[in-house]
Amino acid sequence: MPTAPQTTDELYEELQANQRRPYGRTRTVTAEELVDAAERFEETLPLVRALLELQEAYTYGSEPRKSTVAFARLLTLFDEQPDVFDENLRHLVFWRFKWVAAALRALPEIPRTSLRQWLTEMRERYEKAGLGLQPYYGQAYRLAAHVGEDTDLAFELWAARTRTPLSDCEACEISERALYHLASGDDERALRTWEPVLAGKESCQEEPARSIAHALLPLLRAGHTDRARELHLAGYRGCRRNPSMSGEVGRHLEFCALTGNEARGLELLAENRNLFDEVDSPLELLDFLNGVEVLLRRVEQLGHGELPAAGFPGRTWTVTGLRAEVHGRADDLAARFDARNGTTAHTDRRGARLGRAPLLEALELTLRTRRLDEVAVVPGVPVAAPAARAVAAFPESLPELVARARALDEQGHPDARACWTELRTRVTAPDYTHPDDPAVGPLARLRADLLADEASRRGERDDFTEAAALYEEAAGLYDDAGTPAHAALARAHAVLATAEIPPQTSARAASETPSGLPADGAADTGDTDGTDGIPAEVAALTAAHAAMVRLHAETSGLAPYQEVRLLRLRATALGLRLQASRSDGHVAAVLHEVGLLHDFATRHDIPGQIAGALVLRASTFAISGDLPAAAAETDALLDRLEAHGPAWHLPRALGLRARLRLGAQDAEAAHADLGEALRLAADWPADAVDTARLHGDLAEACMHLGRPDEALRHLTRSAELNLRRGDRFDAYCAYSNAATLSLDLGRVEDCIALLDSLLAEPDVAAGEPDDRLVAQLRLTRARALRAGEDLKAATTEFLALAAESAGWDDDPGSHAMIAAETAVLLAEADEFDRAREAADQALAAHARDPRHEALSNCLRELARLQARQQGSDGLAGALAFLADAGRVAEGAHSAGYEAHGRPLDSALAYEYGRVHAYADAYEDALAALEKALALIGEPGPDNGRAGEWAECVRFAAAMEGVYLERPAPALARLDAAVSRLTALGHTEETEPLTSLAARLRDEE
């Protein structure tokens, strides 16, 4: 605290503020400071309230030793000054006897006799106060269950008794009864008992998260895998990073270990690394460590003991090292509890958990499926994907391997890349000795080959800066090796890669930001080079083409496969220029270069480059808008590939035709092409046939066909493949779209789990990816939290995003949208002053980059919320929001903007009616609704406005007939509307009207 409270009122305000904080060090330290402050007042009551807050902070901060000390001080005050304690405070004191009983059980240094003495004191005080003993017997049962003796009798003595006001809540008692049946080996009865809690019918601060953690394995054993998966996602979010629920976190780790989700388990362990340091409860720590060890043992059994793992602070850990440390500490804790209790219960329970075999080989828990070999991946470094087909064994002889790699590379064969990878491993080995073999050539030549291969991979991941540098380095080595033709080809690649470097980093982000960013339109992000207003990218590609033509003319001794590649690069440069400019004037130049390429490849019988020329020609027609010609070229290409090969071009060609068919609105045919493309792609390395893009395109086709679940699978598959090849930007874009789609499908927990995983990635946490992409991920997560009714977390995230986006001078429209959503969320929490501030921010940003419809919707919703929650007291504020919405609508009208949903003017008039109705201004409400009806106009058979018109009629009739008590005109209005709607065939829209009319007639 900056300054200590000077009055009791200030102290109470600070206590209330602290109670709104999450449990943890900040809340606990503040509570300690408030106790110190309370001791300075003469009155006892402030100290009592401060001690109650302190004990709560200790209890839920997993500090049982300190919790008992705080209660001892409180109990002394209760005994010495009972008059200070009103009925509520007295209730709290007796309630917290149970907290102390739990705290003492959690400390193995407390003798068993002391545990019983405390229960005896609890019973005596309850009896003296005339309180029922069911809570005492509940604590006696929990002690018996903890010790592992006389459990059945203790359970019966507790469970058979009538609940009292001091009994634990229904949810907690249900959980205890279920755990008793679970310990008895009766999974089925345990799950039946748990059902009200698991279904959300009974809950409290710790439930259902605590019950879910214990129910996961019984659900699996009972075959309820889907429900176990759903509850894992929801339940984990309720206990993660919470020291007082560290045992439950451990059970989620165990669940991951036993369902083939070891990689996710390590990810969750890293997210909860704070628990190794913050859990001060030995019992909670033991439960947590047991789950950690189950996970680590499983990872080690699978041969990944060398992986890094998050563990105790002060050093770095591998799985093997951490498992050994956890094993020793957990064994010691179990032994200490058993020594105190005089039983072997904790050692036995620990052994049972560690001895469990996996229950499922693989259960897909989240939209992001990860393998253990991906856990330690450095961002940007490719990961080998599971082999789709067997590649011929590499020759032991290095000269033979070099010869194979170069021969396959000349053909453009996909297997060349595997050979280069194997060569890179051998050449970089410490004991490598370069052979003196003319067929291999000097070491500089081989190193240049490897650099060129690496540069190609970088270019495929759009890392053009690094690709250009690697190609230039390769060219220098080729010169040193006396191979000028290879050097020329490498330089041509470097020229093109340099031309593809974006003028500024944000340009690519602006064009490739995933769907879901709040926008009514896209801003122009084109940069110019300052000469004649030509876009910089177009100018760079034009210059690159000219440079390659010169290089081609100046280089002699090119082999056919090298010359055809130069021609391919020249045509590619002009194709990229056309794609950037979309200028009809650039089409002919591309087709001319493609013709040169095709003729040369045909003359020298180079099938791969013939296919490449046909792809370029089809793409050129598609970019220029000549879709029939593009389709014809693609059909011809596929015919040739099926007849003459090469087969590895077929998946890409089918993907091209599918995209053309999507453009022609033939999603069914596109889906078929993409399905066949993926079938054929399985025969080749994913990078060679761009399997990631095929999955992404198939997701789009599925969405057009109304198959969102299938689309979701392909989006996540696309993202996984992009991650494995090191293209993290495209991977995050695909995952972002998957998260948005899962949210649209109502799969809220799937969405949150996916985004939590992405946002925990080291490069994301370090701020390395594009900031707008990360903001999109966070925005979608905030919306998911809101949909999942975690309004506190959602509001926190929205406020943070609104503050950050305020600095997006190049994108004020997105800030307008984020600030608007933030305002609505604040209004839902009754914070209308802060909502007004956020709305003003949105309006200021809207003035720079309009978002007419979204902002109008937001302002109307703000007005509705304020009027509904504050009635006539909130009318002025609500009308101010509507006045702003009116100005937004006027601006939209002036700009010629047409809303995608309801027209802004009629929607505004309707909202005026609703706001006045909430404020009991019924005449004003009716007048506004009459205006809305006039703006909507009479419905027609096909104009789509019948539902909106009918709702306005219903609302106006309700104002007239119910609130203004004028049933006759209201009935006349309703009857006329029903007749009109029926005549037009809108019978469904008449139902609310006939229902209201019947009600009015009944009341006459």
Short mmCIF file of N, CA, C and O in Angstrom, two decimals, residues 165-268:
data_model
loop_
_atom_site.label_atom_id
_atom_site.label_comp_id
_atom_site.label_asym_id
_atom_site.label_seq_id
_atom_site.Cartn_x
_atom_site.Cartn_y
_atom_site.Cartn_z
N PRO A 165 -26.54 -24.76 9.06
CA PRO A 165 -26.02 -23.55 8.40
C PRO A 165 -24.50 -23.50 8.32
O PRO A 165 -23.95 -22.76 7.51
N LEU A 166 -23.80 -24.26 9.15
CA LEU A 166 -22.33 -24.26 9.13
C LEU A 166 -21.75 -25.44 8.34
O LEU A 166 -20.53 -25.63 8.31
N SER A 167 -22.63 -26.22 7.71
CA SER A 167 -22.14 -27.31 6.87
C SER A 167 -21.47 -26.73 5.63
O SER A 167 -21.77 -25.62 5.18
N ASP A 168 -20.56 -27.51 5.06
CA ASP A 168 -19.96 -27.11 3.80
C ASP A 168 -21.06 -26.98 2.75
O ASP A 168 -22.16 -27.56 2.90
N CYS A 169 -20.78 -26.24 1.70
CA CYS A 169 -21.79 -26.05 0.66
C CYS A 169 -22.14 -27.39 0.02
O CYS A 169 -21.40 -28.38 0.14
N GLU A 170 -23.27 -27.42 -0.67
CA GLU A 170 -23.73 -28.66 -1.32
C GLU A 170 -22.67 -29.21 -2.26
O GLU A 170 -22.42 -30.42 -2.31
N ALA A 171 -22.04 -28.33 -3.04
CA ALA A 171 -21.06 -28.79 -4.02
C ALA A 171 -19.89 -29.49 -3.35
O ALA A 171 -19.43 -30.55 -3.79
N CYS A 172 -19.37 -28.89 -2.26
CA CYS A 172 -18.24 -29.49 -1.56
C CYS A 172 -18.61 -30.83 -0.93
O CYS A 172 -17.82 -31.78 -0.95
N GLU A 173 -19.81 -30.90 -0.36
CA GLU A 173 -20.21 -32.16 0.28
C GLU A 173 -20.46 -33.25 -0.76
O GLU A 173 -20.15 -34.42 -0.54
N ILE A 174 -21.02 -32.87 -1.90
CA ILE A 174 -21.18 -33.84 -2.99
C ILE A 174 -19.82 -34.39 -3.39
O ILE A 174 -19.64 -35.60 -3.60
N SER A 175 -18.85 -33.49 -3.51
CA SER A 175 -17.51 -33.92 -3.89
C SER A 175 -16.92 -34.89 -2.89
O SER A 175 -16.33 -35.91 -3.27
N GLU A 176 -17.09 -34.62 -1.60
CA GLU A 176 -16.56 -35.53 -0.58
C GLU A 176 -17.22 -36.90 -0.63
O GLU A 176 -16.55 -37.93 -0.49
N ARG A 177 -18.54 -36.91 -0.84
CA ARG A 177 -19.22 -38.21 -0.94
C ARG A 177 -18.74 -38.99 -2.16
O ARG A 177 -18.53 -40.20 -2.10
N ALA A 178 -18.56 -38.28 -3.27
CA ALA A 178 -18.08 -38.94 -4.49
C ALA A 178 -16.67 -39.49 -4.29
O ALA A 178 -16.36 -40.61 -4.73
N LEU A 179 -15.82 -38.74 -3.62
CA LEU A 179 -14.45 -39.21 -3.38
C LEU A 179 -14.44 -40.45 -2.48
O LEU A 179 -13.59 -41.34 -2.64
N TYR A 180 -15.38 -40.52 -1.56
CA TYR A 180 -15.48 -41.73 -0.72
C TYR A 180 -15.80 -42.94 -1.58
O TYR A 180 -15.16 -44.00 -1.45
N HIS A 181 -16.78 -42.80 -2.49
CA HIS A 181 -17.13 -43.93 -3.36
C HIS A 181 -15.98 -44.26 -4.31
O HIS A 181 -15.74 -45.43 -4.62
N LEU A 182 -15.26 -43.24 -4.76
CA LEU A 182 -14.12 -43.47 -5.64
C LEU A 182 -13.04 -44.25 -4.92
O LEU A 182 -12.47 -45.22 -5.47
N ALA A 183 -12.74 -43.88 -3.68
CA ALA A 183 -11.74 -44.60 -2.90
C ALA A 183 -12.16 -46.03 -2.61
O ALA A 183 -11.32 -46.92 -2.43
N SER A 184 -13.48 -46.25 -2.61
CA SER A 184 -14.01 -47.61 -2.38
C SER A 184 -13.98 -48.44 -3.67
O SER A 184 -14.39 -49.61 -3.64
N GLY A 185 -13.56 -47.85 -4.76
CA GLY A 185 -13.47 -48.57 -6.03
C GLY A 185 -14.74 -48.56 -6.84
O GLY A 185 -14.85 -49.30 -7.83
N ASP A 186 -15.70 -47.72 -6.48
CA ASP A 186 -16.99 -47.70 -7.18
C ASP A 186 -17.05 -46.45 -8.07
O ASP A 186 -17.66 -45.44 -7.72
N ASP A 187 -16.42 -46.55 -9.26
CA ASP A 187 -16.40 -45.40 -10.18
C ASP A 187 -17.81 -44.96 -10.57
O ASP A 187 -18.10 -43.76 -10.63
N GLU A 188 -18.65 -45.92 -10.86
CA GLU A 188 -19.98 -45.60 -11.36
C GLU A 188 -20.78 -44.80 -10.32
O GLU A 188 -21.40 -43.78 -10.66
N ARG A 189 -20.73 -45.23 -9.07
CA ARG A 189 -21.47 -44.51 -8.04
C ARG A 189 -20.85 -43.14 -7.78
O ARG A 189 -21.57 -42.16 -7.54
N ALA A 190 -19.53 -43.07 -7.86
CA ALA A 190 -18.86 -41.78 -7.68
C ALA A 190 -19.32 -40.79 -8.74
O ALA A 190 -19.64 -39.63 -8.44
N LEU A 191 -19.38 -41.25 -9.98
CA LEU A 191 -19.78 -40.35 -11.07
C LEU A 191 -21.24 -39.95 -10.94
O LEU A 191 -21.59 -38.79 -11.23
N ARG A 192 -22.09 -40.86 -10.51
CA ARG A 192 -23.50 -40.50 -10.29
C ARG A 192 -23.61 -39.44 -9.19
O ARG A 192 -24.39 -38.49 -9.30
N THR A 193 -22.82 -39.61 -8.14
CA THR A 193 -22.85 -38.65 -7.04
C THR A 193 -22.35 -37.29 -7.49
O THR A 193 -22.88 -36.24 -7.11
N TRP A 194 -21.34 -37.30 -8.33
CA TRP A 194 -20.71 -36.05 -8.79
C TRP A 194 -21.59 -35.28 -9.78
O TRP A 194 -21.35 -34.10 -10.02
N GLU A 195 -22.55 -35.94 -10.39
CA GLU A 195 -23.24 -35.37 -11.55
C GLU A 195 -23.75 -33.94 -11.34
O GLU A 195 -23.56 -33.09 -12.21
N PRO A 196 -24.40 -33.60 -10.21
CA PRO A 196 -24.88 -32.21 -10.07
C PRO A 196 -23.77 -31.18 -10.14
O PRO A 196 -23.97 -30.07 -10.62
N VAL A 197 -22.58 -31.56 -9.65
CA VAL A 197 -21.45 -30.63 -9.69
C VAL A 197 -20.85 -30.58 -11.08
O VAL A 197 -20.59 -29.51 -11.63
N LEU A 198 -20.64 -31.74 -11.68
CA LEU A 198 -20.04 -31.77 -13.02
C LEU A 198 -20.93 -31.09 -14.04
O LEU A 198 -20.45 -30.53 -15.03
N ALA A 199 -22.25 -31.16 -13.81
CA ALA A 199 -23.20 -30.53 -14.74
C ALA A 199 -23.38 -29.04 -14.46
O ALA A 199 -24.11 -28.36 -15.19
N GLY A 200 -22.73 -28.53 -13.40
CA GLY A 200 -22.82 -27.10 -13.11
C GLY A 200 -24.04 -26.71 -12.31
O GLY A 200 -24.29 -25.51 -12.12
N LYS A 201 -24.80 -27.68 -11.80
CA LYS A 201 -25.99 -27.35 -11.02
C LYS A 201 -25.64 -26.90 -9.61
O LYS A 201 -26.39 -26.17 -8.97
N GLU A 202 -24.53 -27.38 -9.09
CA GLU A 202 -24.04 -26.97 -7.78
C GLU A 202 -22.60 -26.50 -7.95
O GLU A 202 -21.80 -27.16 -8.61
N SER A 203 -22.28 -25.35 -7.36
CA SER A 203 -20.93 -24.82 -7.52
C SER A 203 -20.58 -23.93 -6.35
O SER A 203 -21.45 -23.54 -5.55
N CYS A 204 -19.30 -23.61 -6.23
CA CYS A 204 -18.81 -22.66 -5.23
C CYS A 204 -17.47 -22.15 -5.72
O CYS A 204 -17.12 -22.31 -6.89
N GLN A 205 -16.71 -21.56 -4.82
CA GLN A 205 -15.43 -20.98 -5.23
C GLN A 205 -14.48 -22.03 -5.80
O GLN A 205 -13.74 -21.76 -6.74
N GLU A 206 -14.48 -23.22 -5.22
CA GLU A 206 -13.55 -24.27 -5.65
C GLU A 206 -14.20 -25.31 -6.54
O GLU A 206 -13.50 -26.12 -7.16
N GLU A 207 -15.49 -25.33 -6.58
CA GLU A 207 -16.21 -26.31 -7.39
C GLU A 207 -16.86 -25.62 -8.58
O GLU A 207 -17.30 -24.47 -8.46
N PRO A 208 -16.91 -26.30 -9.74
CA PRO A 208 -16.62 -27.72 -9.97
C PRO A 208 -15.16 -28.07 -10.28
O PRO A 208 -14.86 -29.22 -10.59
N ALA A 209 -14.24 -27.07 -10.23
CA ALA A 209 -12.86 -27.35 -10.64
C ALA A 209 -12.25 -28.49 -9.86
O ALA A 209 -11.55 -29.35 -10.42
N ARG A 210 -12.50 -28.53 -8.52
CA ARG A 210 -11.90 -29.59 -7.71
C ARG A 210 -12.47 -30.97 -8.08
O ARG A 210 -11.73 -31.94 -8.26
N SER A 211 -13.77 -31.05 -8.22
CA SER A 211 -14.39 -32.33 -8.57
C SER A 211 -13.96 -32.81 -9.95
O SER A 211 -13.71 -33.99 -10.17
N ILE A 212 -13.90 -31.88 -10.89
CA ILE A 212 -13.51 -32.25 -12.25
C ILE A 212 -12.15 -32.93 -12.26
O ILE A 212 -11.95 -33.95 -12.93
N ALA A 213 -11.19 -32.37 -11.52
CA ALA A 213 -9.84 -32.93 -11.52
C ALA A 213 -9.85 -34.38 -11.06
O ALA A 213 -9.11 -35.22 -11.60
N HIS A 214 -10.67 -34.70 -10.07
CA HIS A 214 -10.72 -36.07 -9.56
C HIS A 214 -11.58 -36.98 -10.43
O HIS A 214 -11.39 -38.20 -10.40
N ALA A 215 -12.50 -36.42 -11.18
CA ALA A 215 -13.42 -37.24 -11.97
C ALA A 215 -12.87 -37.63 -13.34
O ALA A 215 -13.45 -38.48 -14.02
N LEU A 216 -11.77 -37.03 -13.76
CA LEU A 216 -11.28 -37.25 -15.13
C LEU A 216 -10.97 -38.72 -15.40
O LEU A 216 -11.41 -39.28 -16.42
N LEU A 217 -10.20 -39.36 -14.54
CA LEU A 217 -9.83 -40.75 -14.79
C LEU A 217 -11.03 -41.69 -14.66
O LEU A 217 -11.19 -42.60 -15.49
N PRO A 218 -11.91 -41.53 -13.65
CA PRO A 218 -13.12 -42.36 -13.63
C PRO A 218 -13.96 -42.22 -14.90
O PRO A 218 -14.52 -43.20 -15.39
N LEU A 219 -14.04 -41.02 -15.43
CA LEU A 219 -14.79 -40.83 -16.69
C LEU A 219 -14.15 -41.62 -17.82
O LEU A 219 -14.85 -42.25 -18.63
N LEU A 220 -12.83 -41.61 -17.90
CA LEU A 220 -12.15 -42.39 -18.93
C LEU A 220 -12.40 -43.88 -18.74
O LEU A 220 -12.67 -44.61 -19.70
N ARG A 221 -12.27 -44.33 -17.50
CA ARG A 221 -12.48 -45.77 -17.25
C ARG A 221 -13.89 -46.19 -17.58
O ARG A 221 -14.13 -47.34 -17.97
N ALA A 222 -14.84 -45.26 -17.46
CA ALA A 222 -16.24 -45.57 -17.77
C ALA A 222 -16.54 -45.39 -19.26
O ALA A 222 -17.68 -45.60 -19.68
N GLY A 223 -15.55 -44.99 -20.04
CA GLY A 223 -15.75 -44.84 -21.48
C GLY A 223 -16.28 -43.49 -21.92
O GLY A 223 -16.59 -43.30 -23.09
N HIS A 224 -16.37 -42.51 -20.99
CA HIS A 224 -16.91 -41.19 -21.34
C HIS A 224 -15.77 -40.26 -21.76
O HIS A 224 -15.49 -39.25 -21.11
N THR A 225 -15.12 -40.59 -22.85
CA THR A 225 -13.91 -39.86 -23.25
C THR A 225 -14.23 -38.42 -23.67
O THR A 225 -13.47 -37.50 -23.35
N ASP A 226 -15.32 -38.24 -24.40
CA ASP A 226 -15.64 -36.88 -24.87
C ASP A 226 -15.91 -35.96 -23.68
O ASP A 226 -15.47 -34.80 -23.66
N ARG A 227 -16.63 -36.48 -22.69
CA ARG A 227 -16.94 -35.63 -21.54
C ARG A 227 -15.68 -35.36 -20.72
O ARG A 227 -15.48 -34.26 -20.20
N ALA A 228 -14.82 -36.37 -20.62
CA ALA A 228 -13.56 -36.16 -19.90
C ALA A 228 -12.75 -35.07 -20.57
O ALA A 228 -12.16 -34.20 -19.91
N ARG A 229 -12.72 -35.09 -21.89
CA ARG A 229 -11.98 -34.07 -22.64
C ARG A 229 -12.56 -32.68 -22.37
O ARG A 229 -11.82 -31.73 -22.09
N GLU A 230 -13.88 -32.56 -22.47
CA GLU A 230 -14.52 -31.25 -22.26
C GLU A 230 -14.27 -30.74 -20.84
O GLU A 230 -13.96 -29.56 -20.64
N LEU A 231 -14.39 -31.63 -19.87
CA LEU A 231 -14.21 -31.20 -18.48
C LEU A 231 -12.75 -30.88 -18.18
O LEU A 231 -12.46 -29.99 -17.37
N HIS A 232 -11.83 -31.58 -18.82
CA HIS A 232 -10.41 -31.23 -18.63
C HIS A 232 -10.16 -29.79 -19.06
O HIS A 232 -9.50 -29.03 -18.34
N LEU A 233 -10.67 -29.41 -20.22
CA LEU A 233 -10.43 -28.05 -20.72
C LEU A 233 -11.05 -27.00 -19.79
O LEU A 233 -10.43 -26.00 -19.47
N ALA A 234 -12.29 -27.26 -19.38
CA ALA A 234 -12.97 -26.28 -18.51
C ALA A 234 -12.39 -26.29 -17.10
O ALA A 234 -12.18 -25.24 -16.49
N GLY A 235 -12.12 -27.47 -16.58
CA GLY A 235 -11.65 -27.58 -15.21
C GLY A 235 -10.24 -27.08 -15.02
O GLY A 235 -9.92 -26.45 -14.00
N TYR A 236 -9.38 -27.34 -15.99
CA TYR A 236 -8.00 -26.88 -15.85
C TYR A 236 -7.94 -25.36 -15.75
O TYR A 236 -7.19 -24.81 -14.94
N ARG A 237 -8.75 -24.70 -16.54
CA ARG A 237 -8.75 -23.23 -16.52
C ARG A 237 -9.16 -22.71 -15.15
O ARG A 237 -8.78 -21.61 -14.75
N GLY A 238 -9.94 -23.50 -14.41
CA GLY A 238 -10.41 -23.06 -13.11
C GLY A 238 -9.40 -23.24 -11.99
O GLY A 238 -9.62 -22.76 -10.88
N CYS A 239 -8.29 -23.95 -12.26
CA CYS A 239 -7.34 -24.20 -11.17
C CYS A 239 -5.90 -23.85 -11.53
O CYS A 239 -5.03 -23.86 -10.66
N ARG A 240 -5.62 -23.53 -12.77
CA ARG A 240 -4.23 -23.31 -13.18
C ARG A 240 -3.60 -22.16 -12.41
O ARG A 240 -4.26 -21.16 -12.08
N ARG A 241 -2.32 -22.34 -12.10
CA ARG A 241 -1.49 -21.35 -11.42
C ARG A 241 -2.01 -20.98 -10.03
O ARG A 241 -1.55 -20.02 -9.44
N ASN A 242 -2.97 -21.73 -9.50
CA ASN A 242 -3.58 -21.42 -8.20
C ASN A 242 -2.93 -22.31 -7.13
O ASN A 242 -3.13 -23.52 -7.11
N PRO A 243 -2.13 -21.72 -6.22
CA PRO A 243 -1.44 -22.55 -5.22
C PRO A 243 -2.38 -23.40 -4.38
O PRO A 243 -2.02 -24.52 -4.01
N SER A 244 -3.58 -22.88 -4.09
CA SER A 244 -4.49 -23.65 -3.25
C SER A 244 -5.15 -24.79 -4.00
O SER A 244 -5.84 -25.61 -3.40
N MET A 245 -4.95 -24.86 -5.30
CA MET A 245 -5.50 -25.96 -6.10
C MET A 245 -4.38 -26.66 -6.87
O MET A 245 -4.59 -27.21 -7.95
N SER A 246 -3.18 -26.64 -6.30
CA SER A 246 -2.05 -27.27 -6.97
C SER A 246 -2.25 -28.78 -7.12
O SER A 246 -1.80 -29.39 -8.11
N GLY A 247 -2.91 -29.40 -6.15
CA GLY A 247 -3.18 -30.83 -6.28
C GLY A 247 -4.05 -31.13 -7.48
O GLY A 247 -3.85 -32.13 -8.19
N GLU A 248 -5.02 -30.26 -7.74
CA GLU A 248 -5.89 -30.45 -8.91
C GLU A 248 -5.10 -30.26 -10.21
O GLU A 248 -5.32 -30.96 -11.18
N VAL A 249 -4.18 -29.30 -10.21
CA VAL A 249 -3.31 -29.13 -11.38
C VAL A 249 -2.55 -30.42 -11.64
O VAL A 249 -2.43 -30.89 -12.78
N GLY A 250 -2.03 -31.03 -10.56
CA GLY A 250 -1.30 -32.28 -10.71
C GLY A 250 -2.15 -33.37 -11.33
O GLY A 250 -1.65 -34.19 -12.12
N ARG A 251 -3.43 -33.39 -11.02
CA ARG A 251 -4.30 -34.43 -11.59
C ARG A 251 -4.58 -34.16 -13.08
O ARG A 251 -4.77 -35.10 -13.85
N HIS A 252 -4.60 -32.91 -13.48
CA HIS A 252 -4.71 -32.63 -14.91
C HIS A 252 -3.44 -33.05 -15.65
O HIS A 252 -3.51 -33.53 -16.79
N LEU A 253 -2.27 -32.88 -15.01
CA LEU A 253 -1.03 -33.36 -15.62
C LEU A 253 -1.07 -34.88 -15.76
O LEU A 253 -0.65 -35.43 -16.79
N GLU A 254 -1.55 -35.55 -14.74
CA GLU A 254 -1.67 -37.01 -14.78
C GLU A 254 -2.62 -37.44 -15.89
O GLU A 254 -2.35 -38.41 -16.64
N PHE A 255 -3.71 -36.73 -16.05
CA PHE A 255 -4.68 -37.03 -17.11
C PHE A 255 -4.00 -36.92 -18.48
O PHE A 255 -4.19 -37.78 -19.35
N CYS A 256 -3.21 -35.88 -18.67
CA CYS A 256 -2.49 -35.74 -19.95
C CYS A 256 -1.54 -36.91 -20.17
O CYS A 256 -1.44 -37.45 -21.28
N ALA A 257 -0.83 -37.31 -19.11
CA ALA A 257 0.15 -38.39 -19.23
C ALA A 257 -0.49 -39.71 -19.60
O ALA A 257 0.11 -40.53 -20.31
N LEU A 258 -1.70 -39.94 -19.14
CA LEU A 258 -2.36 -41.24 -19.34
C LEU A 258 -3.25 -41.27 -20.57
O LEU A 258 -3.95 -42.26 -20.80
N THR A 259 -3.25 -40.19 -21.35
CA THR A 259 -4.10 -40.15 -22.56
C THR A 259 -3.30 -39.82 -23.81
O THR A 259 -3.87 -39.40 -24.81
N GLY A 260 -1.97 -40.01 -23.76
CA GLY A 260 -1.16 -39.74 -24.95
C GLY A 260 -0.93 -38.27 -25.21
O GLY A 260 -0.57 -37.89 -26.33
N ASN A 261 -1.12 -37.43 -24.20
CA ASN A 261 -0.95 -35.98 -24.36
C ASN A 261 0.22 -35.48 -23.52
O ASN A 261 0.13 -34.44 -22.86
N GLU A 262 1.32 -36.22 -23.58
CA GLU A 262 2.48 -35.87 -22.77
C GLU A 262 3.02 -34.48 -23.13
O GLU A 262 3.46 -33.74 -22.25
N ALA A 263 2.97 -34.12 -24.41
CA ALA A 263 3.47 -32.80 -24.82
C ALA A 263 2.63 -31.70 -24.20
O ALA A 263 3.15 -30.70 -23.71
N ARG A 264 1.31 -31.88 -24.20
CA ARG A 264 0.46 -30.89 -23.54
C ARG A 264 0.74 -30.87 -22.04
O ARG A 264 0.73 -29.80 -21.42
N GLY A 265 0.99 -32.02 -21.46
CA GLY A 265 1.31 -32.06 -20.04
C GLY A 265 2.52 -31.21 -19.71
O GLY A 265 2.52 -30.44 -18.73
N LEU A 266 3.58 -31.32 -20.51
CA LEU A 266 4.78 -30.49 -20.28
C LEU A 266 4.47 -29.02 -20.48
O LEU A 266 5.02 -28.16 -19.78
N GLU A 267 3.59 -28.72 -21.42
CA GLU A 267 3.18 -27.33 -21.65
C GLU A 267 2.44 -26.78 -20.42
O GLU A 267 2.71 -25.66 -19.98
N LEU A 268 1.54 -27.58 -19.86
CA LEU A 268 0.81 -27.15 -18.67
C LEU A 268 1.74 -27.06 -17.46
O LEU A 268 1.57 -26.18 -16.61
#
